Amino acid sequence: MTPPAVTRDRLRVAIQKSGRLSQPARDLLAAIGLTWRESRDKLFCYGESLPVDLLLVRDDDIPGLIADGVCDLGIVGRNVLVEHGLEREAAGASSDLREFRELGWGACRLDIAISEDQEWSGPEDLEGLRIATSYPQILGKWLKDQQVKADVVTLAGSVEIAPRLGQAEAICDLVQSGGTLVANQLKPVQTLLHSEAVLAGSGTPPEGARGELVELLLRRLDGAMRLKETRLLMLRSAREQMSEVLTKLPDGHEPTIMGIEGSDEVSVQMLCHAAVPWQQLEELKRAGARQIMVLPVEGMLA
Ligand code: ATP
Ligand code: ZN
């Protein structure tokens, strides 16, 4: 059945209602200039600064909402996006979901873990075992690629306790620090996917006003991501030490050097591509710089 033609002119962005991705997603959208009013049921946020509304949902629903055209963009873990894509493929449905941008947070791995005291020499050790997971598609595909036959036990949650409950001999689950595995006497032995939060959307983006809004948000997002790393470095140096100081400057844009009236000092300003480590500041000081300051950059229009 073809979905009804969408005549919306406001853009919709789906984000996780509550969970690991919800606050960083809101912070990111606020950082690119979106403001919104939350509905009483806290499922919908009406965009005030731009015609961009937010839908607050379970992360698992985000890929489907985009695929069905209910939302234009979504912020979701790559793990969820990939699992959904494979699920659609397996069902014979086409999937045109794209990862537009990596967001640099929400990092985790989808790992296979086995009991701490079990030996591991490679994927073939999984032959004939039961593996508990919430990612049956990703795991199933990987097992197939490895030509390993194992039973995939699909669980909605609490995968890490499955071995203790006798439901499985191994698990395939998201791991961040590995603390949960250790607490359950498990050890990671194989990584299937490196994940992080991504901005996802349809491979055929909307046309007209909504398409322009997508472009605008992507441009602002790129600017915000660049700015996040950017620092303004300011310092002073005696004129005769300036050339030595300049050799110690970090990576960045061409510095601006200004004379200070009535002084034999100059003031140097530069935009750096990343945070400036303490060691580099100390080197600048040794070279003769003083009043060294490193400032975050709030906004920039080049
Ligand atoms: P929902 O109620 O929305 O379905 P959830 O329990 O599936 O929530 P969270 O636990 O909030 O989701 O995780 C959301 C995403 O955070 C994961 O899909 C993953 O991309 C990322 N993530 C980062 N680190 C971890 C981790 N250690 N464990 C689980 N997810 C992690
Ligand atoms: Zn979920």
PDB file of C-alpha atoms in Angstrom, residues 15-250:
ATOM      1  CA  ILE A  15      14.269  11.937  19.354  1.00  0.00           C
ATOM      2  CA  GLN A  16      14.326   9.511  22.263  1.00  0.00           C
ATOM      3  CA  LYS A  17      11.745  10.428  24.906  1.00  0.00           C
ATOM      4  CA  SER A  18      13.817   9.301  27.843  1.00  0.00           C
ATOM      5  CA  GLY A  19      17.078   7.427  27.934  1.00  0.00           C
ATOM      6  CA  ARG A  20      20.732   7.860  27.184  1.00  0.00           C
ATOM      7  CA  LEU A  21      20.205   9.846  23.989  1.00  0.00           C
ATOM      8  CA  SER A  22      17.377  12.136  25.034  1.00  0.00           C
ATOM      9  CA  GLN A  23      19.227  14.924  26.857  1.00  0.00           C
ATOM     10  CA  PRO A  24      22.205  15.134  24.467  1.00  0.00           C
ATOM     11  CA  ALA A  25      19.749  15.186  21.538  1.00  0.00           C
ATOM     12  CA  ARG A  26      17.812  18.080  23.078  1.00  0.00           C
ATOM     13  CA  ASP A  27      21.051  19.917  23.846  1.00  0.00           C
ATOM     14  CA  LEU A  28      22.215  19.501  20.272  1.00  0.00           C
ATOM     15  CA  LEU A  29      18.935  20.760  18.803  1.00  0.00           C
ATOM     16  CA  ALA A  30      18.999  23.735  21.181  1.00  0.00           C
ATOM     17  CA  ALA A  31      22.604  24.457  20.160  1.00  0.00           C
ATOM     18  CA  ILE A  32      21.526  24.773  16.524  1.00  0.00           C
ATOM     19  CA  GLY A  33      18.901  27.316  17.422  1.00  0.00           C
ATOM     20  CA  LEU A  34      15.716  25.302  17.884  1.00  0.00           C
ATOM     21  CA  THR A  35      13.313  26.273  20.650  1.00  0.00           C
ATOM     22  CA  TRP A  36      10.081  24.463  21.365  1.00  0.00           C
ATOM     23  CA  ARG A  37       7.011  24.201  23.548  1.00  0.00           C
ATOM     24  CA  GLU A  38       6.254  20.771  25.023  1.00  0.00           C
ATOM     25  CA  SER A  39       2.739  19.357  24.811  1.00  0.00           C
ATOM     26  CA  ARG A  40       1.086  18.265  28.030  1.00  0.00           C
ATOM     27  CA  ASP A  41       1.460  14.577  27.179  1.00  0.00           C
ATOM     28  CA  LYS A  42       5.180  15.226  26.543  1.00  0.00           C
ATOM     29  CA  LEU A  43       5.138  13.344  23.256  1.00  0.00           C
ATOM     30  CA  PHE A  44       5.242  16.305  20.914  1.00  0.00           C
ATOM     31  CA  CYS A  45       7.173  19.573  21.007  1.00  0.00           C
ATOM     32  CA  TYR A  46       5.979  22.455  18.877  1.00  0.00           C
ATOM     33  CA  GLY A  47       8.917  24.282  17.322  1.00  0.00           C
ATOM     34  CA  GLU A  48       8.846  28.006  17.971  1.00  0.00           C
ATOM     35  CA  SER A  49      12.019  29.432  16.410  1.00  0.00           C
ATOM     36  CA  LEU A  50      11.621  27.420  13.199  1.00  0.00           C
ATOM     37  CA  PRO A  51       8.811  25.260  11.768  1.00  0.00           C
ATOM     38  CA  VAL A  52      10.550  22.167  13.136  1.00  0.00           C
ATOM     39  CA  ASP A  53       8.595  19.992  15.599  1.00  0.00           C
ATOM     40  CA  LEU A  54       9.979  17.234  17.796  1.00  0.00           C
ATOM     41  CA  LEU A  55       8.444  13.820  18.383  1.00  0.00           C
ATOM     42  CA  LEU A  56       9.480  12.149  21.639  1.00  0.00           C
ATOM     43  CA  VAL A  57       9.439   8.383  21.178  1.00  0.00           C
ATOM     44  CA  ARG A  58      11.200   5.120  22.050  1.00  0.00           C
ATOM     45  CA  ASP A  59      14.507   4.946  20.209  1.00  0.00           C
ATOM     46  CA  ASP A  60      13.485   1.656  18.538  1.00  0.00           C
ATOM     47  CA  ASP A  61      10.578   3.438  16.823  1.00  0.00           C
ATOM     48  CA  ILE A  62      12.731   6.156  15.232  1.00  0.00           C
ATOM     49  CA  PRO A  63      13.915   4.326  12.071  1.00  0.00           C
ATOM     50  CA  GLY A  64      10.361   3.166  11.296  1.00  0.00           C
ATOM     51  CA  LEU A  65       8.937   6.662  11.750  1.00  0.00           C
ATOM     52  CA  ILE A  66      11.451   7.985   9.224  1.00  0.00           C
ATOM     53  CA  ALA A  67      10.968   5.071   6.824  1.00  0.00           C
ATOM     54  CA  ASP A  68       7.188   5.603   6.907  1.00  0.00           C
ATOM     55  CA  GLY A  69       7.551   9.325   6.289  1.00  0.00           C
ATOM     56  CA  VAL A  70       6.005  10.303   9.640  1.00  0.00           C
ATOM     57  CA  CYS A  71       9.243  12.064  10.579  1.00  0.00           C
ATOM     58  CA  ASP A  72      11.905  13.607   8.365  1.00  0.00           C
ATOM     59  CA  LEU A  73      14.895  13.255  10.671  1.00  0.00           C
ATOM     60  CA  GLY A  74      15.774  11.316  13.788  1.00  0.00           C
ATOM     61  CA  ILE A  75      18.546  11.106  16.340  1.00  0.00           C
ATOM     62  CA  VAL A  76      19.260   7.472  17.111  1.00  0.00           C
ATOM     63  CA  GLY A  77      22.067   5.010  17.798  1.00  0.00           C
ATOM     64  CA  ARG A  78      23.631   3.453  14.694  1.00  0.00           C
ATOM     65  CA  ASN A  79      22.943   0.051  16.320  1.00  0.00           C
ATOM     66  CA  VAL A  80      19.180   0.656  16.168  1.00  0.00           C
ATOM     67  CA  LEU A  81      19.356   2.036  12.633  1.00  0.00           C
ATOM     68  CA  VAL A  82      21.352  -0.920  11.287  1.00  0.00           C
ATOM     69  CA  GLU A  83      19.158  -3.488  13.059  1.00  0.00           C
ATOM     70  CA  HIS A  84      16.031  -1.890  11.607  1.00  0.00           C
ATOM     71  CA  GLY A  85      17.535  -1.774   8.102  1.00  0.00           C
ATOM     72  CA  LEU A  86      18.366  -5.481   8.195  1.00  0.00           C
ATOM     73  CA  GLU A  87      14.923  -6.293   9.590  1.00  0.00           C
ATOM     74  CA  ARG A  88      13.243  -4.474   6.701  1.00  0.00           C
ATOM     75  CA  GLU A  89      15.530  -6.180   4.227  1.00  0.00           C
ATOM     76  CA  ALA A  90      14.695  -9.583   5.731  1.00  0.00           C
ATOM     77  CA  ALA A  91      10.984  -8.780   5.385  1.00  0.00           C
ATOM     78  CA  GLY A  92      11.546  -7.920   1.728  1.00  0.00           C
ATOM     79  CA  ALA A  93      10.736  -4.247   2.273  1.00  0.00           C
ATOM     80  CA  SER A  94      13.012  -1.626   0.829  1.00  0.00           C
ATOM     81  CA  SER A  95      14.784   0.633   3.224  1.00  0.00           C
ATOM     82  CA  ASP A  96      16.131   3.989   2.226  1.00  0.00           C
ATOM     83  CA  LEU A  97      17.410   5.137   5.597  1.00  0.00           C
ATOM     84  CA  ARG A  98      20.626   7.114   5.675  1.00  0.00           C
ATOM     85  CA  GLU A  99      23.028   8.210   8.306  1.00  0.00           C
ATOM     86  CA  PHE A 100      23.402  11.929   7.588  1.00  0.00           C
ATOM     87  CA  ARG A 101      25.874  12.810  10.332  1.00  0.00           C
ATOM     88  CA  GLU A 102      27.795  11.115  13.140  1.00  0.00           C
ATOM     89  CA  LEU A 103      27.182  13.107  16.284  1.00  0.00           C
ATOM     90  CA  GLY A 104      30.235  12.197  18.332  1.00  0.00           C
ATOM     91  CA  TRP A 105      28.450  10.948  21.477  1.00  0.00           C
ATOM     92  CA  GLY A 106      26.478   7.893  22.623  1.00  0.00           C
ATOM     93  CA  ALA A 107      29.455   5.747  21.662  1.00  0.00           C
ATOM     94  CA  CYS A 108      29.207   2.026  22.391  1.00  0.00           C
ATOM     95  CA  ARG A 109      30.040  -1.331  20.802  1.00  0.00           C
ATOM     96  CA  LEU A 110      27.863  -4.294  20.003  1.00  0.00           C
ATOM     97  CA  ASP A 111      29.975  -7.095  21.431  1.00  0.00           C
ATOM     98  CA  ILE A 112      29.751 -10.823  21.870  1.00  0.00           C
ATOM     99  CA  ALA A 113      30.615 -11.777  25.425  1.00  0.00           C
ATOM    100  CA  ILE A 114      31.120 -15.137  27.040  1.00  0.00           C
ATOM    101  CA  SER A 115      31.660 -16.350  30.571  1.00  0.00           C
ATOM    102  CA  GLU A 116      34.922 -15.093  32.142  1.00  0.00           C
ATOM    103  CA  ASP A 117      36.278 -18.601  32.577  1.00  0.00           C
ATOM    104  CA  GLN A 118      35.445 -19.773  29.038  1.00  0.00           C
ATOM    105  CA  GLU A 119      38.316 -20.018  26.541  1.00  0.00           C
ATOM    106  CA  TRP A 120      38.111 -18.102  23.250  1.00  0.00           C
ATOM    107  CA  SER A 121      40.000 -18.896  20.092  1.00  0.00           C
ATOM    108  CA  GLY A 122      37.628 -17.379  17.545  1.00  0.00           C
ATOM    109  CA  PRO A 123      34.046 -17.179  16.220  1.00  0.00           C
ATOM    110  CA  GLU A 124      33.989 -20.964  15.619  1.00  0.00           C
ATOM    111  CA  ASP A 125      33.827 -21.395  19.413  1.00  0.00           C
ATOM    112  CA  LEU A 126      30.222 -20.164  19.217  1.00  0.00           C
ATOM    113  CA  GLU A 127      29.147 -23.178  17.115  1.00  0.00           C
ATOM    114  CA  GLY A 128      26.078 -24.802  18.678  1.00  0.00           C
ATOM    115  CA  LEU A 129      25.780 -22.257  21.512  1.00  0.00           C
ATOM    116  CA  ARG A 130      22.758 -20.170  22.415  1.00  0.00           C
ATOM    117  CA  ILE A 131      23.463 -16.445  22.148  1.00  0.00           C
ATOM    118  CA  ALA A 132      21.067 -13.985  23.817  1.00  0.00           C
ATOM    119  CA  THR A 133      20.626 -10.586  22.190  1.00  0.00           C
ATOM    120  CA  SER A 134      18.301  -7.697  21.429  1.00  0.00           C
ATOM    121  CA  TYR A 135      19.958  -7.420  18.001  1.00  0.00           C
ATOM    122  CA  PRO A 136      18.960 -10.673  16.260  1.00  0.00           C
ATOM    123  CA  GLN A 137      19.405  -9.262  12.745  1.00  0.00           C
ATOM    124  CA  ILE A 138      22.940  -7.929  13.194  1.00  0.00           C
ATOM    125  CA  LEU A 139      23.986 -11.046  15.088  1.00  0.00           C
ATOM    126  CA  GLY A 140      22.285 -13.384  12.596  1.00  0.00           C
ATOM    127  CA  LYS A 141      23.986 -11.741   9.637  1.00  0.00           C
ATOM    128  CA  TRP A 142      27.378 -11.840  11.346  1.00  0.00           C
ATOM    129  CA  LEU A 143      26.990 -15.542  12.220  1.00  0.00           C
ATOM    130  CA  LYS A 144      26.042 -16.246   8.626  1.00  0.00           C
ATOM    131  CA  ASP A 145      29.085 -14.340   7.330  1.00  0.00           C
ATOM    132  CA  GLN A 146      31.264 -16.343   9.721  1.00  0.00           C
ATOM    133  CA  GLN A 147      29.531 -19.581   8.678  1.00  0.00           C
ATOM    134  CA  VAL A 148      28.869 -20.343  12.329  1.00  0.00           C
ATOM    135  CA  LYS A 149      25.650 -22.106  13.342  1.00  0.00           C
ATOM    136  CA  ALA A 150      24.379 -20.906  16.699  1.00  0.00           C
ATOM    137  CA  ASP A 151      20.941 -20.320  18.239  1.00  0.00           C
ATOM    138  CA  VAL A 152      19.952 -16.679  18.455  1.00  0.00           C
ATOM    139  CA  VAL A 153      17.788 -16.107  21.552  1.00  0.00           C
ATOM    140  CA  THR A 154      16.030 -12.760  21.180  1.00  0.00           C
ATOM    141  CA  LEU A 155      15.399 -10.865  24.421  1.00  0.00           C
ATOM    142  CA  ALA A 156      13.979  -7.366  24.778  1.00  0.00           C
ATOM    143  CA  GLY A 157      16.249  -6.445  27.677  1.00  0.00           C
ATOM    144  CA  SER A 158      18.442  -7.651  30.566  1.00  0.00           C
ATOM    145  CA  VAL A 159      20.473  -9.666  28.094  1.00  0.00           C
ATOM    146  CA  GLU A 160      23.505  -9.711  30.382  1.00  0.00           C
ATOM    147  CA  ILE A 161      21.849 -11.956  32.948  1.00  0.00           C
ATOM    148  CA  ALA A 162      20.725 -14.557  30.392  1.00  0.00           C
ATOM    149  CA  PRO A 163      23.788 -16.825  30.951  1.00  0.00           C
ATOM    150  CA  ARG A 164      23.208 -16.828  34.725  1.00  0.00           C
ATOM    151  CA  LEU A 165      19.550 -17.680  34.174  1.00  0.00           C
ATOM    152  CA  GLY A 166      20.548 -20.582  31.945  1.00  0.00           C
ATOM    153  CA  GLN A 167      18.904 -19.023  28.871  1.00  0.00           C
ATOM    154  CA  ALA A 168      22.122 -18.810  26.841  1.00  0.00           C
ATOM    155  CA  GLU A 169      25.848 -19.550  26.902  1.00  0.00           C
ATOM    156  CA  ALA A 170      26.877 -16.255  25.301  1.00  0.00           C
ATOM    157  CA  ILE A 171      25.407 -12.815  24.766  1.00  0.00           C
ATOM    158  CA  CYS A 172      25.591 -10.144  22.092  1.00  0.00           C
ATOM    159  CA  ASP A 173      24.929  -6.774  23.699  1.00  0.00           C
ATOM    160  CA  LEU A 174      25.855  -3.104  23.792  1.00  0.00           C
ATOM    161  CA  VAL A 175      28.944  -2.348  25.815  1.00  0.00           C
ATOM    162  CA  GLN A 176      30.272   1.033  26.801  1.00  0.00           C
ATOM    163  CA  SER A 177      32.820   0.711  29.586  1.00  0.00           C
ATOM    164  CA  GLY A 178      32.446  -3.039  30.050  1.00  0.00           C
ATOM    165  CA  GLY A 179      31.431  -2.584  33.704  1.00  0.00           C
ATOM    166  CA  THR A 180      28.124  -4.410  33.247  1.00  0.00           C
ATOM    167  CA  LEU A 181      29.902  -7.391  31.707  1.00  0.00           C
ATOM    168  CA  VAL A 182      32.410  -7.625  34.564  1.00  0.00           C
ATOM    169  CA  ALA A 183      29.582  -7.379  37.098  1.00  0.00           C
ATOM    170  CA  ASN A 184      27.996 -10.403  35.396  1.00  0.00           C
ATOM    171  CA  GLN A 185      31.231 -12.430  35.150  1.00  0.00           C
ATOM    172  CA  LEU A 186      31.349 -12.016  31.383  1.00  0.00           C
ATOM    173  CA  LYS A 187      34.146 -10.932  29.048  1.00  0.00           C
ATOM    174  CA  PRO A 188      33.881  -9.328  25.595  1.00  0.00           C
ATOM    175  CA  VAL A 189      35.496 -11.424  22.855  1.00  0.00           C
ATOM    176  CA  GLN A 190      34.286 -10.001  19.564  1.00  0.00           C
ATOM    177  CA  THR A 191      32.991  -6.622  18.348  1.00  0.00           C
ATOM    178  CA  LEU A 192      30.226  -6.710  15.718  1.00  0.00           C
ATOM    179  CA  LEU A 193      29.534  -2.997  15.405  1.00  0.00           C
ATOM    180  CA  HIS A 194      30.952   0.326  16.575  1.00  0.00           C
ATOM    181  CA  SER A 195      28.038   2.603  17.296  1.00  0.00           C
ATOM    182  CA  GLU A 196      27.350   6.201  18.217  1.00  0.00           C
ATOM    183  CA  ALA A 197      24.410   8.567  17.987  1.00  0.00           C
ATOM    184  CA  VAL A 198      23.683   9.645  14.424  1.00  0.00           C
ATOM    185  CA  LEU A 199      21.333  12.003  12.652  1.00  0.00           C
ATOM    186  CA  ALA A 200      19.306   9.807  10.329  1.00  0.00           C
ATOM    187  CA  GLY A 201      16.906  10.619   7.555  1.00  0.00           C
ATOM    188  CA  SER A 202      15.408   9.291   4.374  1.00  0.00           C
ATOM    189  CA  GLY A 203      17.647   8.794   1.349  1.00  0.00           C
ATOM    190  CA  THR A 204      15.034  10.731  -0.610  1.00  0.00           C
ATOM    191  CA  PRO A 205      14.788  13.911   1.433  1.00  0.00           C
ATOM    192  CA  PRO A 206      11.637  16.021   1.348  1.00  0.00           C
ATOM    193  CA  GLU A 207      11.224  18.605  -1.369  1.00  0.00           C
ATOM    194  CA  GLY A 208      10.247  22.247  -1.078  1.00  0.00           C
ATOM    195  CA  ALA A 209      10.172  24.079   2.241  1.00  0.00           C
ATOM    196  CA  ARG A 210      10.862  20.959   4.295  1.00  0.00           C
ATOM    197  CA  GLY A 211      13.834  20.073   2.114  1.00  0.00           C
ATOM    198  CA  GLU A 212      15.234  23.545   2.664  1.00  0.00           C
ATOM    199  CA  LEU A 213      14.770  23.135   6.408  1.00  0.00           C
ATOM    200  CA  VAL A 214      16.727  19.868   6.322  1.00  0.00           C
ATOM    201  CA  GLU A 215      19.544  21.672   4.487  1.00  0.00           C
ATOM    202  CA  LEU A 216      19.475  24.517   6.986  1.00  0.00           C
ATOM    203  CA  LEU A 217      19.652  22.161   9.976  1.00  0.00           C
ATOM    204  CA  LEU A 218      22.529  20.169   8.419  1.00  0.00           C
ATOM    205  CA  ARG A 219      24.461  23.393   7.766  1.00  0.00           C
ATOM    206  CA  ARG A 220      23.942  24.589  11.318  1.00  0.00           C
ATOM    207  CA  LEU A 221      24.853  21.177  12.674  1.00  0.00           C
ATOM    208  CA  ASP A 222      28.118  21.149  10.726  1.00  0.00           C
ATOM    209  CA  GLY A 223      28.896  24.612  12.061  1.00  0.00           C
ATOM    210  CA  ALA A 224      28.059  23.583  15.624  1.00  0.00           C
ATOM    211  CA  MET A 225      30.193  20.425  15.393  1.00  0.00           C
ATOM    212  CA  ARG A 226      33.148  22.423  14.112  1.00  0.00           C
ATOM    213  CA  LEU A 227      32.657  25.078  16.788  1.00  0.00           C
ATOM    214  CA  LYS A 228      32.547  22.505  19.540  1.00  0.00           C
ATOM    215  CA  GLU A 229      36.216  21.803  18.949  1.00  0.00           C
ATOM    216  CA  THR A 230      37.224  25.340  18.054  1.00  0.00           C
ATOM    217  CA  ARG A 231      39.027  27.515  20.619  1.00  0.00           C
ATOM    218  CA  LEU A 232      40.118  31.120  20.525  1.00  0.00           C
ATOM    219  CA  LEU A 233      43.694  31.457  21.743  1.00  0.00           C
ATOM    220  CA  MET A 234      44.800  34.903  22.913  1.00  0.00           C
ATOM    221  CA  LEU A 235      48.188  35.937  24.219  1.00  0.00           C
ATOM    222  CA  ARG A 236      50.687  38.752  24.443  1.00  0.00           C
ATOM    223  CA  SER A 237      54.360  38.688  23.716  1.00  0.00           C
ATOM    224  CA  ALA A 238      57.278  41.098  23.530  1.00  0.00           C
ATOM    225  CA  ARG A 239      57.968  42.025  19.896  1.00  0.00           C
ATOM    226  CA  GLU A 240      61.451  40.478  19.928  1.00  0.00           C
ATOM    227  CA  GLN A 241      60.134  37.128  21.223  1.00  0.00           C
ATOM    228  CA  MET A 242      57.206  37.013  18.841  1.00  0.00           C
ATOM    229  CA  SER A 243      58.840  34.896  16.141  1.00  0.00           C
ATOM    230  CA  GLU A 244      59.749  32.250  18.748  1.00  0.00           C
ATOM    231  CA  VAL A 245      56.213  32.334  20.193  1.00  0.00           C
ATOM    232  CA  LEU A 246      54.699  31.933  16.713  1.00  0.00           C
ATOM    233  CA  THR A 247      56.586  28.662  16.186  1.00  0.00           C
ATOM    234  CA  LYS A 248      54.842  27.243  19.269  1.00  0.00           C
ATOM    235  CA  LEU A 249      51.262  28.009  18.188  1.00  0.00           C
ATOM    236  CA  PRO A 250      48.903  25.014  17.879  1.00  0.00           C
TER     237      PRO A 250
END
